[in-house]
PDB file of C-alpha atoms in Angstrom:
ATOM      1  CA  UNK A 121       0.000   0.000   0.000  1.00  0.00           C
ATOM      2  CA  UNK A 122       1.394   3.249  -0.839  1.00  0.00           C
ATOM      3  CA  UNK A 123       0.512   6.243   0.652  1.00  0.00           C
ATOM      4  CA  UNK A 124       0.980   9.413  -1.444  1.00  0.00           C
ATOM      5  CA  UNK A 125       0.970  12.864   1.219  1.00  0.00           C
ATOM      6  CA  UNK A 126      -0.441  16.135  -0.292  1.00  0.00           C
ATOM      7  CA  UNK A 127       0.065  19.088   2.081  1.00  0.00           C
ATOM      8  CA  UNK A 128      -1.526  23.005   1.557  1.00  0.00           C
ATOM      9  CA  UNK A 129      -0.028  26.342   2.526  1.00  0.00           C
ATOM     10  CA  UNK A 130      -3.138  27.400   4.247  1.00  0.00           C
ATOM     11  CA  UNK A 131      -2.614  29.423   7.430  1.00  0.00           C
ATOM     12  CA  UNK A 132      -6.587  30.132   7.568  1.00  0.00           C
ATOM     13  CA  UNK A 133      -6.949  26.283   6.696  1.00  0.00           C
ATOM     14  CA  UNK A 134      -3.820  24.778   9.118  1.00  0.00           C
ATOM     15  CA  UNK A 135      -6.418  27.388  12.012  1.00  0.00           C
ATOM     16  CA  UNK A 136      -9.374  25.699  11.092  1.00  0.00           C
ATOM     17  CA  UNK A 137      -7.629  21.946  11.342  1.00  0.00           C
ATOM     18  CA  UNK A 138      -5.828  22.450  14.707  1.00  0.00           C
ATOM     19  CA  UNK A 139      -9.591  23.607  15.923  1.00  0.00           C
ATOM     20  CA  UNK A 140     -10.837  20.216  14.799  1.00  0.00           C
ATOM     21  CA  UNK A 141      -8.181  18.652  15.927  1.00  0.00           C
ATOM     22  CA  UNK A 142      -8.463  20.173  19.314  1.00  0.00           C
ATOM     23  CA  UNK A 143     -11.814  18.992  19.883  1.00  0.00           C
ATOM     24  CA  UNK A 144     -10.762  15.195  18.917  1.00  0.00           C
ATOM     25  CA  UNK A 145      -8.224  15.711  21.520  1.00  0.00           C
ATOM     26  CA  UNK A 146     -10.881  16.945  24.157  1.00  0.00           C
ATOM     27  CA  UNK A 147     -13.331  14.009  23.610  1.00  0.00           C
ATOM     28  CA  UNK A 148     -10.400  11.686  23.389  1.00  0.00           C
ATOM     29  CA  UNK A 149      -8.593  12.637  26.868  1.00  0.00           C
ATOM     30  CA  UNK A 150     -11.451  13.872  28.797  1.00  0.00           C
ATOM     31  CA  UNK A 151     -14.237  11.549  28.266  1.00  0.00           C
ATOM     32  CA  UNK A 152     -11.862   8.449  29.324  1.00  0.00           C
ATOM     33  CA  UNK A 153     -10.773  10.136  31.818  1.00  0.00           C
ATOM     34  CA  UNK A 154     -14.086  11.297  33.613  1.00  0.00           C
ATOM     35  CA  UNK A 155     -16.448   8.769  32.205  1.00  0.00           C
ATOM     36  CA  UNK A 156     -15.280   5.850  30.759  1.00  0.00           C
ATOM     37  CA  UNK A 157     -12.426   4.789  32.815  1.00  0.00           C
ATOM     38  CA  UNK A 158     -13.214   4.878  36.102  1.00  0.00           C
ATOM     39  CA  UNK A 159     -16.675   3.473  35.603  1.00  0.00           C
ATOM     40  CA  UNK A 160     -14.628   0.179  34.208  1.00  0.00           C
ATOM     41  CA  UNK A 161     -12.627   0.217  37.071  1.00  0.00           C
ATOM     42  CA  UNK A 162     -15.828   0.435  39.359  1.00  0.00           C
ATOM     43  CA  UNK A 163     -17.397  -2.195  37.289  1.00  0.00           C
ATOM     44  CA  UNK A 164     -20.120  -0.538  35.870  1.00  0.00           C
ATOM     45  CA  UNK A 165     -19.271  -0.671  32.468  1.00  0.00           C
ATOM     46  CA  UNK A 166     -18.195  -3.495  30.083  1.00  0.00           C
ATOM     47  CA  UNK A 167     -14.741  -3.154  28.766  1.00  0.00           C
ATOM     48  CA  UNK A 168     -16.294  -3.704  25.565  1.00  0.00           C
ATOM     49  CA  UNK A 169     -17.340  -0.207  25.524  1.00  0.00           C
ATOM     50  CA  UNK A 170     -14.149   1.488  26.225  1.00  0.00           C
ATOM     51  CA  UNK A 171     -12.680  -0.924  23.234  1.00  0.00           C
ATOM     52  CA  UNK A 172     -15.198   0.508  21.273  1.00  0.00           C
ATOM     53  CA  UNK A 173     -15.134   4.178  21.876  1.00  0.00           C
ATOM     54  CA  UNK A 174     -11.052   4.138  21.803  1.00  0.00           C
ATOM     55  CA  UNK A 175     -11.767   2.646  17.672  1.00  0.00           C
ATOM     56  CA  UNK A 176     -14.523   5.030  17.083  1.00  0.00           C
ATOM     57  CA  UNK A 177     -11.655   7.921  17.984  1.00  0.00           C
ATOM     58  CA  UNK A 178      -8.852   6.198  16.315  1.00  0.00           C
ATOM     59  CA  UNK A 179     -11.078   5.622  12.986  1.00  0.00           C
ATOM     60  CA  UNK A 180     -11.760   9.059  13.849  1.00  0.00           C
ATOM     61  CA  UNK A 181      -8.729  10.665  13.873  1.00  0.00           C
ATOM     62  CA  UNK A 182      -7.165   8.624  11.276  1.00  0.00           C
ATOM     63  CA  UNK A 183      -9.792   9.610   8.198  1.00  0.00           C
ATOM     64  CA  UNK A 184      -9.251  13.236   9.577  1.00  0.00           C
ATOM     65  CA  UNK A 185      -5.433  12.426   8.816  1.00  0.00           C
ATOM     66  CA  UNK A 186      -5.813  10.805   5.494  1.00  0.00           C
ATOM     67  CA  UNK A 187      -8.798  13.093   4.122  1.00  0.00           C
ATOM     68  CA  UNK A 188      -6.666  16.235   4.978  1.00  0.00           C
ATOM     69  CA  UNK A 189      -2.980  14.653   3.401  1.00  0.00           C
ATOM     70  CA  UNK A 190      -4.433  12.777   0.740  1.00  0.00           C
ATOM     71  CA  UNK A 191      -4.177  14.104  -2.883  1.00  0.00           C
ATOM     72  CA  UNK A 192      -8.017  15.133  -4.130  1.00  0.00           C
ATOM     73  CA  UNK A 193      -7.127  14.270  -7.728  1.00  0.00           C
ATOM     74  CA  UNK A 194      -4.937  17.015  -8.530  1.00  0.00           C
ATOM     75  CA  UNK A 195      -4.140  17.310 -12.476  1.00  0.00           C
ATOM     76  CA  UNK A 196      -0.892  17.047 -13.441  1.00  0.00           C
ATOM     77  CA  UNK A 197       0.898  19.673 -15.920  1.00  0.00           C
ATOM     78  CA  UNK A 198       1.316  17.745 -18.973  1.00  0.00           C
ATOM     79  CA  UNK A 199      -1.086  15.000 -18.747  1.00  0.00           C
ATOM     80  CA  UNK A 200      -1.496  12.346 -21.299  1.00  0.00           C
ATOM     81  CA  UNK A 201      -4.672  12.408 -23.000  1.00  0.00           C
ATOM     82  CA  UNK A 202      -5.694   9.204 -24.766  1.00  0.00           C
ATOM     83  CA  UNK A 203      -7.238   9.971 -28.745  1.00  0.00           C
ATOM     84  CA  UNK A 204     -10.263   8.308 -27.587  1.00  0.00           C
ATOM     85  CA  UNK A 205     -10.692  10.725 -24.642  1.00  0.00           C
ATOM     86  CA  UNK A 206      -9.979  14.151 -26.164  1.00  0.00           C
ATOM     87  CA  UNK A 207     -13.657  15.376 -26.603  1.00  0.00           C
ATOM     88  CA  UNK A 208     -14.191  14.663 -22.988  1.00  0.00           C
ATOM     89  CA  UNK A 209     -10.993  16.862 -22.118  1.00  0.00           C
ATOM     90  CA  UNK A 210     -11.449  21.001 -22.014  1.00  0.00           C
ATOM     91  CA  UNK A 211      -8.857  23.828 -21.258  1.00  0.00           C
ATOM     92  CA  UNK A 212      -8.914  25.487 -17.996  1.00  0.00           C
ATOM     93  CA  UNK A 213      -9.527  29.118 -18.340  1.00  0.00           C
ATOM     94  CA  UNK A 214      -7.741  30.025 -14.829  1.00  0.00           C
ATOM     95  CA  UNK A 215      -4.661  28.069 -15.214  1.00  0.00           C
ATOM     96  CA  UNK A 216      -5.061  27.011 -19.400  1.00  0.00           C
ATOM     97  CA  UNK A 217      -4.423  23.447 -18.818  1.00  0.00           C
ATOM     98  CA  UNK A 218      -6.074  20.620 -20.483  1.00  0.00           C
ATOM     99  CA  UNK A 219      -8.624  19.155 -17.735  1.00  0.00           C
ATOM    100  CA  UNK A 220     -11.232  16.190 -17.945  1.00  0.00           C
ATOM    101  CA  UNK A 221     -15.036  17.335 -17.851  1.00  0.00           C
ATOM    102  CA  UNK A 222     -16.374  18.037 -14.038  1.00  0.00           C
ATOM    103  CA  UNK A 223     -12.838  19.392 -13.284  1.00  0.00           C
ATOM    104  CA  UNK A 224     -12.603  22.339 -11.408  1.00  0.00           C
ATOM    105  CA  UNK A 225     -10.074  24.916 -10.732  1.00  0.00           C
ATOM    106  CA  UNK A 226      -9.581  25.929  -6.786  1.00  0.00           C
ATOM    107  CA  UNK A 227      -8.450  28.999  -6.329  1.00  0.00           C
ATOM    108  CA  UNK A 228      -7.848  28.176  -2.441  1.00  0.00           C
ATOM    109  CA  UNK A 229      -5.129  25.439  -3.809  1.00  0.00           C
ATOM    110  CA  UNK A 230      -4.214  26.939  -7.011  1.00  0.00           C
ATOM    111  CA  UNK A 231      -4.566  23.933  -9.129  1.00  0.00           C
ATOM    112  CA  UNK A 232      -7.493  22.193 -11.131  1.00  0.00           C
ATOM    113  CA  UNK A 233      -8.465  19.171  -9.595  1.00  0.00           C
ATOM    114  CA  UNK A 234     -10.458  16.298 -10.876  1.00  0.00           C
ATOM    115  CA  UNK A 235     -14.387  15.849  -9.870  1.00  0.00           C
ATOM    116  CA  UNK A 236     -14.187  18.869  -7.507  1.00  0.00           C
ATOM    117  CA  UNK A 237     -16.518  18.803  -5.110  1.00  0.00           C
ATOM    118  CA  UNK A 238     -15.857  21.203  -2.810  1.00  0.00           C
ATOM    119  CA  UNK A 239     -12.518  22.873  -0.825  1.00  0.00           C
ATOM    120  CA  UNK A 240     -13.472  22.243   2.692  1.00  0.00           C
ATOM    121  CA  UNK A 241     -11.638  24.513   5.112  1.00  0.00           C
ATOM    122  CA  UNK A 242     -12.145  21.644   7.939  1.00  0.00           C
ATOM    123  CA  UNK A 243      -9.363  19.314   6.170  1.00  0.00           C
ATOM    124  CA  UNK A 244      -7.449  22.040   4.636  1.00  0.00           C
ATOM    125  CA  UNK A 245      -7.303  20.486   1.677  1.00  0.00           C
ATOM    126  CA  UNK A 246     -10.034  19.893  -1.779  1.00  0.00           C
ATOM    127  CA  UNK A 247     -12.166  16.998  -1.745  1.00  0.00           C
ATOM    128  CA  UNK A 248     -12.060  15.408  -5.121  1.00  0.00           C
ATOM    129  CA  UNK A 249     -12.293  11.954  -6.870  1.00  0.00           C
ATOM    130  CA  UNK A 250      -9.589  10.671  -5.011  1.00  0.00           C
ATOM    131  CA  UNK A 251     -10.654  11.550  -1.387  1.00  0.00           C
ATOM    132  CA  UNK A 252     -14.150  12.040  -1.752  1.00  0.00           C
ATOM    133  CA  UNK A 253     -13.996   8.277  -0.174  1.00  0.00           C
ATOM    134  CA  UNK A 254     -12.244   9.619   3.596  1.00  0.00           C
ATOM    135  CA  UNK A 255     -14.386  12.606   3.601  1.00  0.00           C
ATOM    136  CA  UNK A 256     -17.398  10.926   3.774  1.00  0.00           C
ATOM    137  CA  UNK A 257     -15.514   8.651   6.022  1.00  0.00           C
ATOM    138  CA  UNK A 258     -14.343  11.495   8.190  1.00  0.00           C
ATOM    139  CA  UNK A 259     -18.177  12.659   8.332  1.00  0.00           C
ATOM    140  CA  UNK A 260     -19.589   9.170   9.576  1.00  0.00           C
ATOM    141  CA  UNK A 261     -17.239   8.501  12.115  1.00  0.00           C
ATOM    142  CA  UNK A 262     -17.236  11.855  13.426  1.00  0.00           C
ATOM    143  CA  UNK A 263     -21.030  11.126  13.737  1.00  0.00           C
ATOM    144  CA  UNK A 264     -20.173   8.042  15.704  1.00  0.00           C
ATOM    145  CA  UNK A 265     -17.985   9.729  18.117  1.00  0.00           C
ATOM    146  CA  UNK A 266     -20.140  12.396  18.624  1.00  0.00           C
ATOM    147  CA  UNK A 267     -22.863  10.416  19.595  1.00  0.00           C
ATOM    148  CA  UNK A 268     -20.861   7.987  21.151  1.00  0.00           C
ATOM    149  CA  UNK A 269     -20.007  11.086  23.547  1.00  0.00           C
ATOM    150  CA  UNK A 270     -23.263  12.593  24.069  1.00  0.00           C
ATOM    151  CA  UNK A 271     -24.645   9.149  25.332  1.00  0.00           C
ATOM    152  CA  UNK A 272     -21.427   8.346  27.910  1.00  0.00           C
ATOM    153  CA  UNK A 273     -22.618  12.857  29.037  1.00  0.00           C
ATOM    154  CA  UNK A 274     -26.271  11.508  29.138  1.00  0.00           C
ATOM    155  CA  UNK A 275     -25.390   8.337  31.109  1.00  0.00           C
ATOM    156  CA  UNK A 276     -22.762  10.137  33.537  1.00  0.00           C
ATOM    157  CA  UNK A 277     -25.776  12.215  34.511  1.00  0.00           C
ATOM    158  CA  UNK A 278     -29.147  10.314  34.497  1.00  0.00           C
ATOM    159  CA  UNK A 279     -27.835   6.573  34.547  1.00  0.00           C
ATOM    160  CA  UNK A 280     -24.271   5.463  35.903  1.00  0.00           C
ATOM    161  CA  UNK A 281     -23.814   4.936  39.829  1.00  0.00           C
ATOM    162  CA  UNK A 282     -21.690   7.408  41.523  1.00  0.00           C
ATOM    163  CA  UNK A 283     -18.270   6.785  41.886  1.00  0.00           C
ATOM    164  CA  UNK A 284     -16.861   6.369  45.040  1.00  0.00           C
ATOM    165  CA  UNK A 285     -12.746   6.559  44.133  1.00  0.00           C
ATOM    166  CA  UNK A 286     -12.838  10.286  43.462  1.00  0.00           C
ATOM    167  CA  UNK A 287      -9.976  12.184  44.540  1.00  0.00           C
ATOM    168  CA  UNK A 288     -11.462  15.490  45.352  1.00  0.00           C
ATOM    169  CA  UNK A 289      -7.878  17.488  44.977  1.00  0.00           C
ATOM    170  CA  UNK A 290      -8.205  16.878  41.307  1.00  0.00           C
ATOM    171  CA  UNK A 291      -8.544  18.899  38.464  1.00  0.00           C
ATOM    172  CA  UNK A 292     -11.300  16.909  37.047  1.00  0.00           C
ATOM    173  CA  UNK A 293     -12.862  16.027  39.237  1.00  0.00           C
ATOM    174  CA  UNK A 294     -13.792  19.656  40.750  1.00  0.00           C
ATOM    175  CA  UNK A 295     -14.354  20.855  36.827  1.00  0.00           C
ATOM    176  CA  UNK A 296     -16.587  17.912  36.019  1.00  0.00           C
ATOM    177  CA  UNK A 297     -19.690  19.572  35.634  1.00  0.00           C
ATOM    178  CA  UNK A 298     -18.032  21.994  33.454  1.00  0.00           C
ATOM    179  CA  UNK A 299     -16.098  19.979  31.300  1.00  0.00           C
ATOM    180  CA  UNK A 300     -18.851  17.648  30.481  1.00  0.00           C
ATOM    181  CA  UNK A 301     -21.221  20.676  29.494  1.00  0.00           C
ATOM    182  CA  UNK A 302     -18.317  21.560  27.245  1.00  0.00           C
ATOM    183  CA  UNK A 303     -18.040  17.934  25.958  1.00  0.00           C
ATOM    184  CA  UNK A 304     -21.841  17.627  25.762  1.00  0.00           C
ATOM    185  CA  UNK A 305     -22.367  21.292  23.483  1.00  0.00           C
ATOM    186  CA  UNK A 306     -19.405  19.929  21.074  1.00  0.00           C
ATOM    187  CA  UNK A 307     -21.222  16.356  20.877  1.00  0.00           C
ATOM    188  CA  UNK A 308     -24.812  18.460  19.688  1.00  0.00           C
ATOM    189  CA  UNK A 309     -22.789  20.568  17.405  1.00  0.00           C
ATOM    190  CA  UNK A 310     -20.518  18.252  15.768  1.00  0.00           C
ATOM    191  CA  UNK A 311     -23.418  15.330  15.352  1.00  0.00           C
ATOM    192  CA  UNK A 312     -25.557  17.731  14.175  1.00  0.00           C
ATOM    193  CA  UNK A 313     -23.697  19.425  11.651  1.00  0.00           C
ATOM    194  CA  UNK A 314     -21.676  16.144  10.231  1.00  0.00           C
ATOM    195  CA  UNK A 315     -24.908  14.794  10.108  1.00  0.00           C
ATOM    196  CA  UNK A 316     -26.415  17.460   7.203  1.00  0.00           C
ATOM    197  CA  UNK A 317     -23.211  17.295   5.544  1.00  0.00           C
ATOM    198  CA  UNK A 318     -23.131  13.211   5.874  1.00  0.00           C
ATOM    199  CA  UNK A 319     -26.944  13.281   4.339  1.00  0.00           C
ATOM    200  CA  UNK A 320     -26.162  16.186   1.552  1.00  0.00           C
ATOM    201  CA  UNK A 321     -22.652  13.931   0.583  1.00  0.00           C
ATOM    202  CA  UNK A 322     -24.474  10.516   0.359  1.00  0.00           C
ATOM    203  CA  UNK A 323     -27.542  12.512  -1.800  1.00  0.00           C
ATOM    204  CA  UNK A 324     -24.933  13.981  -4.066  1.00  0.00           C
ATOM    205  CA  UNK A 325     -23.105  10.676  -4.832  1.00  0.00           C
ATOM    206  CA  UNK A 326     -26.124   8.560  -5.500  1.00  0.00           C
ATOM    207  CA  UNK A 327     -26.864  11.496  -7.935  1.00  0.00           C
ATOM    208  CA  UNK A 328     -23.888  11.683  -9.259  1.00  0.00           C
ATOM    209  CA  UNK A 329     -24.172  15.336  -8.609  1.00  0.00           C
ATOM    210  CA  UNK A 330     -20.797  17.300  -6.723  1.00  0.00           C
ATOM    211  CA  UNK A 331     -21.401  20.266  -4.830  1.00  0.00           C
ATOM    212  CA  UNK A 332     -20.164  22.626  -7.082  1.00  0.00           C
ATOM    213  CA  UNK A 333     -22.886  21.669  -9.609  1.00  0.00           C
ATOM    214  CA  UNK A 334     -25.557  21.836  -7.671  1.00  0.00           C
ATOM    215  CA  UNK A 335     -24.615  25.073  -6.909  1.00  0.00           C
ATOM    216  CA  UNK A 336     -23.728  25.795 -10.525  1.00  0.00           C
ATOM    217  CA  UNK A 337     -27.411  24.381 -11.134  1.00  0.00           C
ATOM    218  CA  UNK A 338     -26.320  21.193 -13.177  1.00  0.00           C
ATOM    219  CA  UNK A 339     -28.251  17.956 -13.433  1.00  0.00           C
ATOM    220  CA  UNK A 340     -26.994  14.508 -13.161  1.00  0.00           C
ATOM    221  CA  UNK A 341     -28.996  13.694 -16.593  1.00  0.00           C
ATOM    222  CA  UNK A 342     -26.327  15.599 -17.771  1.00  0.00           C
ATOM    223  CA  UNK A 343     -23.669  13.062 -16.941  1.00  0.00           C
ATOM    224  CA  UNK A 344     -25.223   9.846 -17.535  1.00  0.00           C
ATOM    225  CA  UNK A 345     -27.762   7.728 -16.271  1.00  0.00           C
ATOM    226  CA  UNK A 346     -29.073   6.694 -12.965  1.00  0.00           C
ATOM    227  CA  UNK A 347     -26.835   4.257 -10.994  1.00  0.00           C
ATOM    228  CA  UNK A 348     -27.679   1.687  -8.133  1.00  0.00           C
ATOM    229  CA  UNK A 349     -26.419   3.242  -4.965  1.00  0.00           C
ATOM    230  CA  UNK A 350     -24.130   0.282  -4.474  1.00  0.00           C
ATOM    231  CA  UNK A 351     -22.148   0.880  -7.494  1.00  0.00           C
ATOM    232  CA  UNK A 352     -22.400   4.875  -6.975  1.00  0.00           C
ATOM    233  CA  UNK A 353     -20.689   4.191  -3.600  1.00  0.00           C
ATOM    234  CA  UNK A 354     -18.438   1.594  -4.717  1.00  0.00           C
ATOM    235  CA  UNK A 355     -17.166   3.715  -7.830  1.00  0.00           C
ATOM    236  CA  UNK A 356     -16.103   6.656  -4.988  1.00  0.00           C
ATOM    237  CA  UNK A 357     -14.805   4.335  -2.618  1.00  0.00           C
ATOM    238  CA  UNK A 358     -12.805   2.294  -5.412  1.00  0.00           C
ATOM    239  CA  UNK A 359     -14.034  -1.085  -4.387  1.00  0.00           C
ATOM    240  CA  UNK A 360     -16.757  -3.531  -4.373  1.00  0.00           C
ATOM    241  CA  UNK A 361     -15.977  -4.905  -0.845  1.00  0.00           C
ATOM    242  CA  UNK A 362     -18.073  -2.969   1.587  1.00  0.00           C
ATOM    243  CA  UNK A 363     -16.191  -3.856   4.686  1.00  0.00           C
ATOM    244  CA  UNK A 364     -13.176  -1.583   2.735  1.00  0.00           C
ATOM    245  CA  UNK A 365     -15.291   1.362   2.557  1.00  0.00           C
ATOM    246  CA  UNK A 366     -15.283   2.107   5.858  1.00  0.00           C
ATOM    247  CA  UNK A 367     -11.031   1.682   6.415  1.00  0.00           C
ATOM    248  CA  UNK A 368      -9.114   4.767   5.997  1.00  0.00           C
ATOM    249  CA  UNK A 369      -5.591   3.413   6.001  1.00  0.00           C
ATOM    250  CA  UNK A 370      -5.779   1.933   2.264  1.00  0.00           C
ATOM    251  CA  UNK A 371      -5.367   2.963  -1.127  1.00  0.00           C
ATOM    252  CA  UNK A 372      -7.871   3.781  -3.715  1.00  0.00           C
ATOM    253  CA  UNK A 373      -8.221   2.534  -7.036  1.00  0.00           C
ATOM    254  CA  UNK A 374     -10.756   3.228 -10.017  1.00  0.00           C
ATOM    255  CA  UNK A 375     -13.530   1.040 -10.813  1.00  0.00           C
ATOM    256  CA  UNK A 376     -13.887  -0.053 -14.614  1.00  0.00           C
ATOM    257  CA  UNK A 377     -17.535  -0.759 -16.113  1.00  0.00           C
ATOM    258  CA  UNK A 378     -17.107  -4.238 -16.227  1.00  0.00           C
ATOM    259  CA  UNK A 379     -16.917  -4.165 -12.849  1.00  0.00           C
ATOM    260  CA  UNK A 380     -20.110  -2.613 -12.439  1.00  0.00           C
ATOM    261  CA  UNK A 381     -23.011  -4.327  -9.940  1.00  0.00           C
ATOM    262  CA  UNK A 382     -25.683  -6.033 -11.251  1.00  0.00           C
ATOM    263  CA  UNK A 383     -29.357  -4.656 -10.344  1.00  0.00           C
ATOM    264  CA  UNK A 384     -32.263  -6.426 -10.923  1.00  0.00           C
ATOM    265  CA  UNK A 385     -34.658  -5.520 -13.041  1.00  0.00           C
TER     266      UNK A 385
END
């Protein structure tokens, strides 16, 4: 498996990642620490749970990693453009390089890059045909993990036993209340933002519609016909195997037609 890194200059963008990351980190330190792991050690939850929530954040973290590094499908300078293909090829106005159709030119990045769907801020980085796959990864475990967090807040308040081990010298424990409010407003926001942008992702790839047309007002009959939703989310992924779609720490590769799915009629 090989693993190409793409990195933007984006101070504005490198701002709005560290903020991100920061409230990974809070959710990831402080919900163990107040919640999770010293109801375990009291017995009153399964370790099964703490397995569980320390994936959801790794999974977390890790499309947040490869979504922001990854390259979206940049265009190279002088690409080769098979005969066969040329009529489906067009010149960039911004940067007058040959392109594919449904290329678009990011002004953020400075480069055309293939499928465009949007330059998310978030990531600090384009998403595109080849990372459209950890975005919407990124999205639906940080819907996970949000949740995940808002139940352990909800539970803390309304369902686990008190703990009897506290040391009341500590930190935490004479911030609880506070730092669980915190954890709890992050939880609402972040599930209920990532889950709009989860639904309007999901919507635009069974569509076959990218953000950038929709606001440009484009159809999908434009680009084809309709498509089952498995093969629309296996063609953006870059496999059939659903178990894959949901690992981050993999390569994509593009689907041919012959590999399409087979839908009943």
């Amino acid at each position: 498996m090989k693993l190409r890194l793409h990195f933007v200059v984006d101070p504005m963008g490198w701002l709005c990642i560290s903020l991100v990351f920061g409230i990974w980190l809070y959710n990831s330190f402080f919900i163990p620490k107040l919640v999770l792991l010293p109801h375990y050690n009291e017995g009153h939850i399964p370790w099964a749970i703490v397995v569980c929530y320390y994936i959801a954040s790794a999974l977390c973290i890790a499309a947040l990693f490869r979504a922001s590094t990854a390259d979206p499908g940049r265009l190279p300078v002088d690409p080769h453009i098979p005969h066969s293909e040329r009529e489906h090829w067009e010149l960039c106005n911004k940067c007058n390089l040959m392109r594919p159709k449904r290329s678009h030119h990011c002004s953020r990045c400075g480069h055309c890059v293939r499928r465009m769907d949007h330059h998310c801020p978030w990531i600090n980085n384009c998403v595109g045909e080849d990372n459209h796959w950890l975005f919407l990864q990124l999205c639906f475990y940080t819907q996970v993990l949000s949740l995940f967090t808002l139940v352990l807040d909800f539970c803390q308040y309304y369902y686990f036993q008190p703990l009897t081990g506290l040391d009341q010298e500590m930190f935490t424990t004479r911030h609880e209340l506070a730092l669980l409010r915190i954890s709890a407003l992050m939880g609402v926001i972040m599930f209920g933002g990532m889950s709009s942008l989860f639904y309007t992702q999901v919507t635009g790839i069974l569509s076959d519609t990218t953000t950038i047309e929709k606001m440009s007002h484009f159809s999908n009959e434009t680009y084809g016909s309709k498509r089952s939703w498995q093969w629309a989310l296996a063609e953006v992924c870059g496999t059939r195997w659903k178990l894959l779609w949901f690992i981050p720490l993999r390569s994509r590769q593009p689907l041919h037609a012959s590999q399409h799915f087979r839908t009943p009629v």
